[in-house]
mmCIF file of C-alpha atoms and ligand atoms in Angstrom:
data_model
loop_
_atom_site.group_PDB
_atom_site.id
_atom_site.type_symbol
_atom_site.label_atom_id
_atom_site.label_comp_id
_atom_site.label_asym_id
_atom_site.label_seq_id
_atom_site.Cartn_x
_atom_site.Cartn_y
_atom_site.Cartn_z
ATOM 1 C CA UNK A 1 -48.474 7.819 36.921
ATOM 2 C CA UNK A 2 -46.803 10.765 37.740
ATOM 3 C CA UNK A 3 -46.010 10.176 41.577
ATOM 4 C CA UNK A 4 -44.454 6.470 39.685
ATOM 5 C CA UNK A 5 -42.341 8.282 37.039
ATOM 6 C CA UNK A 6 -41.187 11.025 39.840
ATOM 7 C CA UNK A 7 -39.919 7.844 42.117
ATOM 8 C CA UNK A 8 -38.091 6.277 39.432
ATOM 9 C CA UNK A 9 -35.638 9.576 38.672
ATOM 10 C CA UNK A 10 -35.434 9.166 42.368
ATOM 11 C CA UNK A 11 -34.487 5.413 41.898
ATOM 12 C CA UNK A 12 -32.042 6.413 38.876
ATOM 13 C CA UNK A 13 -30.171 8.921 40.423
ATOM 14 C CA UNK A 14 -29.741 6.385 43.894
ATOM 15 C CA UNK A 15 -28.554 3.857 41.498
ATOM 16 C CA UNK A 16 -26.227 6.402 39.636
ATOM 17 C CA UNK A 17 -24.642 7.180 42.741
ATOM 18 C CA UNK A 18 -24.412 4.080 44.307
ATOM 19 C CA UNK A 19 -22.757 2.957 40.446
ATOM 20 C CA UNK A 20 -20.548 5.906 41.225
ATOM 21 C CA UNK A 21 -19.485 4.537 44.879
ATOM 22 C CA UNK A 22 -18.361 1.392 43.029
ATOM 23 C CA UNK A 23 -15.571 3.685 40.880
ATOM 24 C CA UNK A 24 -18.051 2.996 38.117
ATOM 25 C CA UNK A 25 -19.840 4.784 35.409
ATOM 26 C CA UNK A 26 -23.411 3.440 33.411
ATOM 27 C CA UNK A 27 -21.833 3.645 29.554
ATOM 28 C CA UNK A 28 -24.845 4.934 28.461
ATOM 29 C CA UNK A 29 -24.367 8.253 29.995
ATOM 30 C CA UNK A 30 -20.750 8.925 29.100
ATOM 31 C CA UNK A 31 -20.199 11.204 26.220
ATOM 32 C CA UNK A 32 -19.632 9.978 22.655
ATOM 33 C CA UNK A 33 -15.618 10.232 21.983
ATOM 34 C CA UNK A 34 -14.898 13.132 19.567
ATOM 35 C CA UNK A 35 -12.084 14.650 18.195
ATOM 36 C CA UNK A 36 -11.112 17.350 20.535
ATOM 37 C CA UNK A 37 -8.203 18.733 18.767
ATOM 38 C CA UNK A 38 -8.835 21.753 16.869
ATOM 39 C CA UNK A 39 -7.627 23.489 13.879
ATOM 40 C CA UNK A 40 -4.755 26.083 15.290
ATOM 41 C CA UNK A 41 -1.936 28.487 13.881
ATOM 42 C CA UNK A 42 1.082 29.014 16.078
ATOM 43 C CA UNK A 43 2.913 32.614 13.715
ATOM 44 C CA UNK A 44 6.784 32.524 14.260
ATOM 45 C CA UNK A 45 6.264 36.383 14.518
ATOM 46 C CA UNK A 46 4.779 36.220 17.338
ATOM 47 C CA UNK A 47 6.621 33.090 19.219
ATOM 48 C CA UNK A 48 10.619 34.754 18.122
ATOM 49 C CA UNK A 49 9.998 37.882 20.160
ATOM 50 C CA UNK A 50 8.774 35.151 23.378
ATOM 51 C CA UNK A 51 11.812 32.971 22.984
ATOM 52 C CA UNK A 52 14.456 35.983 23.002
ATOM 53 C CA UNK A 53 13.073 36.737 26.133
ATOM 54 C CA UNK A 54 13.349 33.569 27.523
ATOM 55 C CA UNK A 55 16.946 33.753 26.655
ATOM 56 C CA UNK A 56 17.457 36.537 28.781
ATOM 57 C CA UNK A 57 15.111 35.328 31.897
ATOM 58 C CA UNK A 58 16.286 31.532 31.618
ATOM 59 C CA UNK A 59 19.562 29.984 31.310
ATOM 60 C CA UNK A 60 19.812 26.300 29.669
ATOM 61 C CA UNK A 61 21.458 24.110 32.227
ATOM 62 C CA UNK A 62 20.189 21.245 34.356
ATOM 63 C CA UNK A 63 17.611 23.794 35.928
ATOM 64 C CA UNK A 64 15.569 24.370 32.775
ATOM 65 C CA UNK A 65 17.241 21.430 30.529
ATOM 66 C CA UNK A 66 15.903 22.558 26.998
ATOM 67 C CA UNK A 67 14.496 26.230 26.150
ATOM 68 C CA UNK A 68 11.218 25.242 25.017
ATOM 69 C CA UNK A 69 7.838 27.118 24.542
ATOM 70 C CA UNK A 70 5.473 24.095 23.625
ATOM 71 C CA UNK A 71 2.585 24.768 21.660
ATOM 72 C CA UNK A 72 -0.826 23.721 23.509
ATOM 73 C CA UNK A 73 -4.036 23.141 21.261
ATOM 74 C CA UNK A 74 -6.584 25.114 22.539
ATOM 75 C CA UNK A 75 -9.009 22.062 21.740
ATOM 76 C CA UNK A 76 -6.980 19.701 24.279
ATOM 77 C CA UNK A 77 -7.382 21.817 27.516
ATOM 78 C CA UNK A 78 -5.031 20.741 30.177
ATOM 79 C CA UNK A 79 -3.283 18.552 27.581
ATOM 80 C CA UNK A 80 -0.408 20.889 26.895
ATOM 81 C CA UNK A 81 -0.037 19.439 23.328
ATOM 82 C CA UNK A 82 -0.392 20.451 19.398
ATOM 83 C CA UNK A 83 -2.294 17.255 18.546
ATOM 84 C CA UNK A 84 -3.907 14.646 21.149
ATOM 85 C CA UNK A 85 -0.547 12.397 20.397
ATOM 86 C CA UNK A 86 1.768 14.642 19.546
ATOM 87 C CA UNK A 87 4.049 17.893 20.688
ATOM 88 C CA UNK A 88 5.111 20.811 18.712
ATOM 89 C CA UNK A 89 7.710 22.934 20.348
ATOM 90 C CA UNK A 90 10.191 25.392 19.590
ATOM 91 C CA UNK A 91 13.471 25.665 21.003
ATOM 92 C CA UNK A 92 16.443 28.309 21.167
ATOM 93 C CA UNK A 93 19.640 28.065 22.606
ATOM 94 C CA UNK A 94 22.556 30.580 22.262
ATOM 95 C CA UNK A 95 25.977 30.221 21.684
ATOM 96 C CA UNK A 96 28.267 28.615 24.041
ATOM 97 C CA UNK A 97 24.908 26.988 25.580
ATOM 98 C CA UNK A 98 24.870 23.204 26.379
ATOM 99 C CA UNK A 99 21.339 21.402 26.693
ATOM 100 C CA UNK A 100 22.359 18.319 29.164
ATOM 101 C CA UNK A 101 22.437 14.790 27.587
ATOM 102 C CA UNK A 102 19.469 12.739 28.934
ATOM 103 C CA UNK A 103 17.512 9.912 27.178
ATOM 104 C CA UNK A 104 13.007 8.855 27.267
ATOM 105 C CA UNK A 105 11.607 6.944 25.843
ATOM 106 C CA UNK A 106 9.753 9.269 23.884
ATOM 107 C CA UNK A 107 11.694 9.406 20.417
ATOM 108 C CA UNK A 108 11.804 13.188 18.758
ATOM 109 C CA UNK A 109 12.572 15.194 15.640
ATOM 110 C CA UNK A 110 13.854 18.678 15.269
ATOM 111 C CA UNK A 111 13.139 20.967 12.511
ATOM 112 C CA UNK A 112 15.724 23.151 12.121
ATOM 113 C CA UNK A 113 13.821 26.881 11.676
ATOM 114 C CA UNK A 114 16.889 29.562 12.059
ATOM 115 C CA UNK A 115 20.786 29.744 12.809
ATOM 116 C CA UNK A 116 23.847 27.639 12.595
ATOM 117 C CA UNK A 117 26.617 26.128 13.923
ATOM 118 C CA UNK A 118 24.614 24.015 16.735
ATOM 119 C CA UNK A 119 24.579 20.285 16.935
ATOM 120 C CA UNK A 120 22.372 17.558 18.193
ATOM 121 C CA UNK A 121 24.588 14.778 19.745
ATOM 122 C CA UNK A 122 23.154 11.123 19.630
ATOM 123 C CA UNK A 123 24.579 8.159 20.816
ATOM 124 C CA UNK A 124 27.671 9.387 20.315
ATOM 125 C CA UNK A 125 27.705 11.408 16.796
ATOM 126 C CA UNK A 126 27.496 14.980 16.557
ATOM 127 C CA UNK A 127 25.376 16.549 13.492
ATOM 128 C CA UNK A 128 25.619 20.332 13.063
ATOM 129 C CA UNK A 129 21.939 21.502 11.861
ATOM 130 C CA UNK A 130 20.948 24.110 9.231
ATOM 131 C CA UNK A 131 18.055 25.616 8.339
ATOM 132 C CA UNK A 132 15.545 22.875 6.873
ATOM 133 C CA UNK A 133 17.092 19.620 8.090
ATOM 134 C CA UNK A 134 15.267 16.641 9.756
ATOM 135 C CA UNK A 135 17.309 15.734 12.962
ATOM 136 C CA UNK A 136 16.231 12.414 14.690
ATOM 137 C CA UNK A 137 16.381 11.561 18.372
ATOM 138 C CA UNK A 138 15.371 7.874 18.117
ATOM 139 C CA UNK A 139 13.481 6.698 21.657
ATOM 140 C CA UNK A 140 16.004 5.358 24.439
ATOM 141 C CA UNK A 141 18.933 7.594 22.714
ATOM 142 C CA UNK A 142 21.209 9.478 24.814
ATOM 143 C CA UNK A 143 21.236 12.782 23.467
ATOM 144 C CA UNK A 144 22.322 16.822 24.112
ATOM 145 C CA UNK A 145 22.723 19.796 22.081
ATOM 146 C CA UNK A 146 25.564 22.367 21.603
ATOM 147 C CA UNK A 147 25.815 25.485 20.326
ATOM 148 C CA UNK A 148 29.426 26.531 18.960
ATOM 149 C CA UNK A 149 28.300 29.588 16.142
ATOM 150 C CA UNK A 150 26.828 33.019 16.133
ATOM 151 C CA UNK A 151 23.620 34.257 17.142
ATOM 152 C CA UNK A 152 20.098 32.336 18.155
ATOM 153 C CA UNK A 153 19.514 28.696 16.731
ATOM 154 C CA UNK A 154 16.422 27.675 16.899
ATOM 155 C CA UNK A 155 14.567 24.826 15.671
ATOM 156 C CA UNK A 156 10.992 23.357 16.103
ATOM 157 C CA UNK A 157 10.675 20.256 18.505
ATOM 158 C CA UNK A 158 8.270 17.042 17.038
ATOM 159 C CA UNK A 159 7.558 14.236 20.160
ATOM 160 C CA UNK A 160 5.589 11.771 21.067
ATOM 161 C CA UNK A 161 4.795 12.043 24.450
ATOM 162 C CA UNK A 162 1.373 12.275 24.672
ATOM 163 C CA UNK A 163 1.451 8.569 22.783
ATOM 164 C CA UNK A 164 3.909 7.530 25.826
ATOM 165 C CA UNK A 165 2.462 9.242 28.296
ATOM 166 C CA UNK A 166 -1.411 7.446 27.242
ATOM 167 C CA UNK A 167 0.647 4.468 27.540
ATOM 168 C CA UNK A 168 2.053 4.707 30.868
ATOM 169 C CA UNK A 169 5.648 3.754 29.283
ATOM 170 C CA UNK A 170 7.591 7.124 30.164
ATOM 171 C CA UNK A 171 10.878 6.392 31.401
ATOM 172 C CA UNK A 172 13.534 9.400 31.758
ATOM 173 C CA UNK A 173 17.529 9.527 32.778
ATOM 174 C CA UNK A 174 20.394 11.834 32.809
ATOM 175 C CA UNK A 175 23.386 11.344 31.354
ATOM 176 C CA UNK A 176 26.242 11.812 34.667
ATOM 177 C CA UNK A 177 27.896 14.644 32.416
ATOM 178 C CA UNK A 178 26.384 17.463 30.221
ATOM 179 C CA UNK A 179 28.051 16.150 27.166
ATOM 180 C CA UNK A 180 27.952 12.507 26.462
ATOM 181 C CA UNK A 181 31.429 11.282 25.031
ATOM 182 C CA UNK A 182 31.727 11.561 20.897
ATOM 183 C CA UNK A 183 33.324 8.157 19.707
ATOM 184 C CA UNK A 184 32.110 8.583 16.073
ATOM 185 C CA UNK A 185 33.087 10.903 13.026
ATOM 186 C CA UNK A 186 30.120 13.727 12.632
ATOM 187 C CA UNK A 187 27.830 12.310 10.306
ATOM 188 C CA UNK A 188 29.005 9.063 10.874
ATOM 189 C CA UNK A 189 25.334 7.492 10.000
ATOM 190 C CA UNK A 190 25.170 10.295 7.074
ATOM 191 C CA UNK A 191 28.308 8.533 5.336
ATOM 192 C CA UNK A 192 27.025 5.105 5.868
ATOM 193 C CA UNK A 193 23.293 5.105 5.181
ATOM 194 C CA UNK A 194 22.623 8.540 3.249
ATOM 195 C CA UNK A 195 22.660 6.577 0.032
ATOM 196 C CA UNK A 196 19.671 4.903 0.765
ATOM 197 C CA UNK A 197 19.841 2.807 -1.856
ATOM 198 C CA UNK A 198 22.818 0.850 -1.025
ATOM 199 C CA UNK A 199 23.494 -1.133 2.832
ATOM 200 C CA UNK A 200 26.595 -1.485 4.773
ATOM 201 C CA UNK A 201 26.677 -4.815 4.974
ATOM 202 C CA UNK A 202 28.885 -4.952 7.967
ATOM 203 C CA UNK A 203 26.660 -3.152 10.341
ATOM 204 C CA UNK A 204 23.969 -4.318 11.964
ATOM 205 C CA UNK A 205 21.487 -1.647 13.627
ATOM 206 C CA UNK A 206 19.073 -3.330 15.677
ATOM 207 C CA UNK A 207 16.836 -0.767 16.426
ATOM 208 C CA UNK A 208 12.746 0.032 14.722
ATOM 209 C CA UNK A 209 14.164 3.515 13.853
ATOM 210 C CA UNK A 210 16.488 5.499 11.267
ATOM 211 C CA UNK A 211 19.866 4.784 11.488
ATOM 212 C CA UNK A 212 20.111 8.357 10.674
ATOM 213 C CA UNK A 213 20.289 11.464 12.133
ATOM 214 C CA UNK A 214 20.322 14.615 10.053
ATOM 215 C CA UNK A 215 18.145 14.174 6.512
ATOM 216 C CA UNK A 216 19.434 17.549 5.485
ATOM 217 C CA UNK A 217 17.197 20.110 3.675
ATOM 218 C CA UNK A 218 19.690 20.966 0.739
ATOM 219 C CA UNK A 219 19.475 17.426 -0.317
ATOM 220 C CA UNK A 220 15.648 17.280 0.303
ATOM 221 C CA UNK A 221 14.830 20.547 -1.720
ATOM 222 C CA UNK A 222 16.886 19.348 -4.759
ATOM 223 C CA UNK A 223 15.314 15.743 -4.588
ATOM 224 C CA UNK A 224 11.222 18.119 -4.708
ATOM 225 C CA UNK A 225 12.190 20.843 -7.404
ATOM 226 C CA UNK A 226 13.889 17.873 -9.697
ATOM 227 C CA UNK A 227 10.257 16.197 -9.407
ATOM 228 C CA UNK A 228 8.561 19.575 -9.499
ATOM 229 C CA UNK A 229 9.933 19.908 -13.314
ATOM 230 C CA UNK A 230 8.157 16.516 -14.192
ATOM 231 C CA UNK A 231 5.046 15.922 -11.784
ATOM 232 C CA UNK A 232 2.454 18.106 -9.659
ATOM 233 C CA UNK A 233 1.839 15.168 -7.229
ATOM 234 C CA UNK A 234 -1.095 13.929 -5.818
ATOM 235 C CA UNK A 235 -4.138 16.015 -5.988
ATOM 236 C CA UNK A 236 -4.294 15.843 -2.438
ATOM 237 C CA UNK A 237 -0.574 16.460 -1.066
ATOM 238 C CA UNK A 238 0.844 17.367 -3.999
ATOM 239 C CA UNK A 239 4.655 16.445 -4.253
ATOM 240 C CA UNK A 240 5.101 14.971 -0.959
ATOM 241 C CA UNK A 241 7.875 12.888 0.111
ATOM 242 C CA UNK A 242 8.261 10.439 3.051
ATOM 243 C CA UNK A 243 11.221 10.742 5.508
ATOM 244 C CA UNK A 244 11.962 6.866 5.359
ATOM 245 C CA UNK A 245 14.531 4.345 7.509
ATOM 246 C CA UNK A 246 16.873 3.390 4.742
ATOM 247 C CA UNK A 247 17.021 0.075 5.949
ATOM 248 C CA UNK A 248 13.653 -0.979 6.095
ATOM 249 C CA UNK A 249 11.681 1.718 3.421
ATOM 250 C CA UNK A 250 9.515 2.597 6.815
ATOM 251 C CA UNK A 251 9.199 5.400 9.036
ATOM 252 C CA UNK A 252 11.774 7.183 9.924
ATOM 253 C CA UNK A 253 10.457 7.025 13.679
ATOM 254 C CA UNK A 254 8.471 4.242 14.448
ATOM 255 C CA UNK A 255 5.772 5.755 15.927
ATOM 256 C CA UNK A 256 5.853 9.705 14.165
ATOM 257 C CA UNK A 257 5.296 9.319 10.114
ATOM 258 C CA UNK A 258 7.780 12.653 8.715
ATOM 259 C CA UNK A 259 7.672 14.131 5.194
ATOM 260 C CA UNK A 260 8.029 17.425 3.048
ATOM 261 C CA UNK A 261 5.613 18.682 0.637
ATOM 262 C CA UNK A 262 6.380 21.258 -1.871
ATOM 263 C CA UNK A 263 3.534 23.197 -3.910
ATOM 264 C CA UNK A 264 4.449 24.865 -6.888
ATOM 265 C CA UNK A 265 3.109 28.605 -7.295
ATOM 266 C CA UNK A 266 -0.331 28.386 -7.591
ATOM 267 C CA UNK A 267 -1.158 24.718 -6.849
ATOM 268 C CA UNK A 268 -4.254 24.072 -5.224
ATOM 269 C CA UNK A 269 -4.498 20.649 -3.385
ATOM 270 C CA UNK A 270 -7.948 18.621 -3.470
ATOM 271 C CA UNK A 271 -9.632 18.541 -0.356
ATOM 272 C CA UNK A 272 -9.541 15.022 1.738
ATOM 273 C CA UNK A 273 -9.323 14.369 4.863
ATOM 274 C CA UNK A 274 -8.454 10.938 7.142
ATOM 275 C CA UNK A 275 -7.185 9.748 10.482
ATOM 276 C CA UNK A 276 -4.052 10.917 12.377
ATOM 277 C CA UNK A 277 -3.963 14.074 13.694
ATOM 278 C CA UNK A 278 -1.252 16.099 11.394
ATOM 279 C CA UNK A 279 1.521 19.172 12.331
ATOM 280 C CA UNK A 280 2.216 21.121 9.542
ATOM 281 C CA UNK A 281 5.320 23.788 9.690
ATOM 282 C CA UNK A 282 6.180 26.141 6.683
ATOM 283 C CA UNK A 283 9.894 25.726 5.786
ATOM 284 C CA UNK A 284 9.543 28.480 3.480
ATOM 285 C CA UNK A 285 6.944 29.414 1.185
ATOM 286 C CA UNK A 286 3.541 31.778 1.460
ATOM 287 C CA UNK A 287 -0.521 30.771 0.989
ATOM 288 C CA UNK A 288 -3.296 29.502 2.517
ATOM 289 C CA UNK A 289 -5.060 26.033 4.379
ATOM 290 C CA UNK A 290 -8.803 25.618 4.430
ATOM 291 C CA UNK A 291 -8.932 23.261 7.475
ATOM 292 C CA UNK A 292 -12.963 22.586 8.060
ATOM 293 C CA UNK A 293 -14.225 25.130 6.123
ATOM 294 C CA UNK A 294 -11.676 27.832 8.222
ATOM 295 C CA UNK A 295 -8.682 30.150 5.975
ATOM 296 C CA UNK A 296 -5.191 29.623 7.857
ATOM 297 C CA UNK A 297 -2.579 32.389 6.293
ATOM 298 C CA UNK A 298 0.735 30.887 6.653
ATOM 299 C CA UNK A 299 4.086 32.199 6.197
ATOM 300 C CA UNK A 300 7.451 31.487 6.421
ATOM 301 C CA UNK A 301 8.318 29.179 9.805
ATOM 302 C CA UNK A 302 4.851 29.235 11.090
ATOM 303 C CA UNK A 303 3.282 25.985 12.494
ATOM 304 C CA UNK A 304 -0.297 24.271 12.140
ATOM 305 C CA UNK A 305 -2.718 21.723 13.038
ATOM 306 C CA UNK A 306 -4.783 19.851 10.834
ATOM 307 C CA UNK A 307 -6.923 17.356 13.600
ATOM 308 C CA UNK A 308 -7.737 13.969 12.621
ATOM 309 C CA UNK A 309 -10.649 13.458 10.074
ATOM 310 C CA UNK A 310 -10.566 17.254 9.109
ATOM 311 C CA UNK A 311 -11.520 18.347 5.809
ATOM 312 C CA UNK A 312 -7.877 20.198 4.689
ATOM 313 C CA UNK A 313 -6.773 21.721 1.265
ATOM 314 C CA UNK A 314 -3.846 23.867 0.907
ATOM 315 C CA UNK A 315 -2.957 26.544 -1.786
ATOM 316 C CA UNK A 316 0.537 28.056 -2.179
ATOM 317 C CA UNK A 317 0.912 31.826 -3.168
ATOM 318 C CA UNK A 318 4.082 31.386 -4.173
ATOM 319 C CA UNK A 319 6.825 28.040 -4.248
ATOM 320 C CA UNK A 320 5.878 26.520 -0.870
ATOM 321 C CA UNK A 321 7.664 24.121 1.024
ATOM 322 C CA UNK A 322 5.871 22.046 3.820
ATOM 323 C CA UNK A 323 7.654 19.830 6.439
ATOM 324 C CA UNK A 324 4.751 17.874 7.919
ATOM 325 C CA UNK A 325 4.179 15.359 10.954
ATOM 326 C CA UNK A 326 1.893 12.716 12.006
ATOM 327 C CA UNK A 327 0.932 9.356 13.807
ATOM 328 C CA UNK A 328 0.184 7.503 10.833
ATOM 329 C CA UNK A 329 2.903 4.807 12.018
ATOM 330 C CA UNK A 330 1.018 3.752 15.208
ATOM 331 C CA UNK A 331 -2.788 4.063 13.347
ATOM 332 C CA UNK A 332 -1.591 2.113 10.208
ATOM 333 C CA UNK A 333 -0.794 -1.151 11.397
ATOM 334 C CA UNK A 334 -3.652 -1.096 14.094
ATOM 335 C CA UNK A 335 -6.082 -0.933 11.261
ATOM 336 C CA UNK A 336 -7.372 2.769 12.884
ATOM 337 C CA UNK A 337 -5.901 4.775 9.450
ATOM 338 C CA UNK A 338 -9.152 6.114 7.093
ATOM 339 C CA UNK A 339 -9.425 8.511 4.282
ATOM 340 C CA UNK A 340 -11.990 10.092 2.366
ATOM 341 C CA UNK A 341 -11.674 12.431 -0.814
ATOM 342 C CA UNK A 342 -14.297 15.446 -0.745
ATOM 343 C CA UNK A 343 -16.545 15.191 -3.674
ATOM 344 C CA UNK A 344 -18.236 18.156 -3.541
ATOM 345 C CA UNK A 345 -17.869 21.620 -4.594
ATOM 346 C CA UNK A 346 -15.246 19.725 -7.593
ATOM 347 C CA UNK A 347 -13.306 19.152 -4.169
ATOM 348 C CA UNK A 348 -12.848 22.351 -3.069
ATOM 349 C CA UNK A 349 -14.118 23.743 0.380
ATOM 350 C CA UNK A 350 -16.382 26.609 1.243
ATOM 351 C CA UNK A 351 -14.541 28.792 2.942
ATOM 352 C CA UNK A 352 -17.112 30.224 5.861
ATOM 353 C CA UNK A 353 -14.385 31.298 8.435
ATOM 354 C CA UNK A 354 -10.859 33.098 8.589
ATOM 355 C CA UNK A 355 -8.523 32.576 11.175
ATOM 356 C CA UNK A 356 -7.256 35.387 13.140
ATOM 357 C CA UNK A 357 -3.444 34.824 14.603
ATOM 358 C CA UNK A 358 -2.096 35.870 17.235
ATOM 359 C CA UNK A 359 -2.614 36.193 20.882
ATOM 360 C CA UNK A 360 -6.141 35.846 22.926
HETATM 361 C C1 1HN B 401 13.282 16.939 25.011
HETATM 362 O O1 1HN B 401 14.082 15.974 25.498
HETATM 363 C C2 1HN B 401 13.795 17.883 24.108
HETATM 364 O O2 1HN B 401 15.908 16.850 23.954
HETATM 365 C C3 1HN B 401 12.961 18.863 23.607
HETATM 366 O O3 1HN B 401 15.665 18.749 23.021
HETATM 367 C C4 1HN B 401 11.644 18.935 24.004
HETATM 368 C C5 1HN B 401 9.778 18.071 25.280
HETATM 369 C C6 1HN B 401 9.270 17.152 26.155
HETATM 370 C C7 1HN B 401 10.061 16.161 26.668
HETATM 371 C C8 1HN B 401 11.387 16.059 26.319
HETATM 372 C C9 1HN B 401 15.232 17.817 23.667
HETATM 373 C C10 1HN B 401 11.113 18.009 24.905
HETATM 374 C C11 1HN B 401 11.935 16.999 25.420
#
């Protein structure tokens, strides 16, 4: 029946076109969904060199709003993004540089990475950043940054867009001046909600994010070495703690899950891995991730990927402190978050690979 057989391809590929004609596709020739992301290393060695030159080739101003070099997964071609649903960036600005206000409704986080005497203005409360702190830009917040001090500020950029964006619900708008008005003390929200433990009764923020703006680092590295003397953690994450809305015990975003690890000299996580694609930048600290079998070297500022459902272990060469970001806010309640311990190997990886930084 060969003539038959040769007649029905013929038949097939009619019918796949005609399918095709109908702005359809059979589902039983589409490829199974994997994860695309890959495991990557951004090294602030090589991105500080790229952003002083940007300083000197592009001004900040309503031209090129924010100075930003965003990080784009090699594993997510076209995509322009460090994870399938979220961005890593860094950003510099200069003294006496204004970023214009503007609002989305994509919400971000800056991680402050080098300089002082900037600020991040939101909704009209200024927060001067240091090295280390946790700045939030809630979604739908108006919001600019300033820089009044000495020498490059820079600071690495955490968004959600590509979560927006695969849900069609990008909206945008500028603010009619550069600077949006201040009508509250600096650190206003720091004041009122920084306790955590006890509420302003008087206030009533109606919004699924932190009240707060700047969680900042000196408090945040006190709060791990105190626990450091007492506990190592969790085999897995070690001492890990979760950047939480004080008046709920959630997120601190609702839709980007925010928290700092520190490893003690030495410590060597047990592998695991689960759902939610995971950014990973190195506050300060020295070692090594085996992300699927692959050695990452990280330093001091530098910034990696751990996909979704990637085997990942860390070990710290010396004190280590992580700040790490993911979408376990948006997985969790959808009933999409998994995780699995490895077993093997007493939990430990073979390493088969080394990563090699830098550019292609
Ligand atoms: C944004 O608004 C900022 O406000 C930084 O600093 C990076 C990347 C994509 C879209 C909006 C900022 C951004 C961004």
């Amino acid at each position: 029946m060969t003539s038959g057989d040769g007649s029905l391809t013929e038949e097939l590929d009619l019918f796949y076109e005609e399918v095709r004609r109908h702005n359809s596709s059979p589902l039983w020739l589409q490829e199974r969904q994997t994860v695309k992301t890959v495991p990557f290393l951004w090294r602030y060695d090589d991105f500080r060199p790229l952003l002083m030159r940007a300083t000197e080739l592009v001004p900040v101003g309503r031209q090129a709003e924010r100075r930003v070099l965003v990080f784009a997964n090699p594993g997510l071609e076209g995509k322009q993004s460090a994870t399938s649903t979220l961005l890593a960036n860094l950003q510099i600005i200069m003294p006496g540089e204004v970023a214009p206000s503007h609002r989305h409704t994509a919400s971000a986080l800056r991680l402050i990475v080098e300089g002082s005497g900037a600020y991040t203005a939101v909704q009209g409360e200024k927060s001067y950043m240091d090295p280390g702190d946790f700045v939030t830009t809630p979604n739908w917040t108006w919001h600019d940054h300033g820089h009044e001090g000495q020498g490059p500020m820079v600071w690495l950029d955490g968004l959600d867009v590509p979560m927006v964006m695969t849900f069609e619900a990008q909206f945008q708008e500028q603010y009619s001046e550069d600077k949006q008005p201040i009508t509250k003390a600096n650190d206003a929200s720091m004041r009122l909600f920084g306790a955590g433990t006890l509420r302003p009764t008087w206030i009533h923020h109606d919004s699924v994010h932190s009240p707060l703006i700047n969680y900042k680092f000196a408090h945040v590295y006190d709060v791990l070495t105190t626990l450091a003397k007492e506990t190592d953690g969790s085999p897995f994450d070690a001492i890990t703690l979760e950047y939480t809305n004080p008046l709920t015990g959630g997120p601190a975003l609702a839709t980007i899950g925010c928290f700092a690890q520190l490893l003690k000299p030495g410590q060597h996580t047990k592998a695991h891995r689960h759902t939610g694609g995971t950014i990973y930048h190195v506050i300060e600290g020295k070692g090594y991730s085996v992300i699927a079998g692959k050695r990452f070297d990280w330093g001091r500022k530098d910034t990696f990927v751990v996909p979704s459902w990637a085997w990942h272990e860390h070990v710290a060469e010396v004190e280590s402190v992580l700040f790490v970001y993911n979408d376990w806010p948006v997985l969790q309640p959808l009933g999409l978050f998994r995780e699995e311990p490895y077993t093997e190997r007493d939990g430990h990886q073979e390493v088969t690979e080394t990563f090699v930084a830098g550019p292609a």
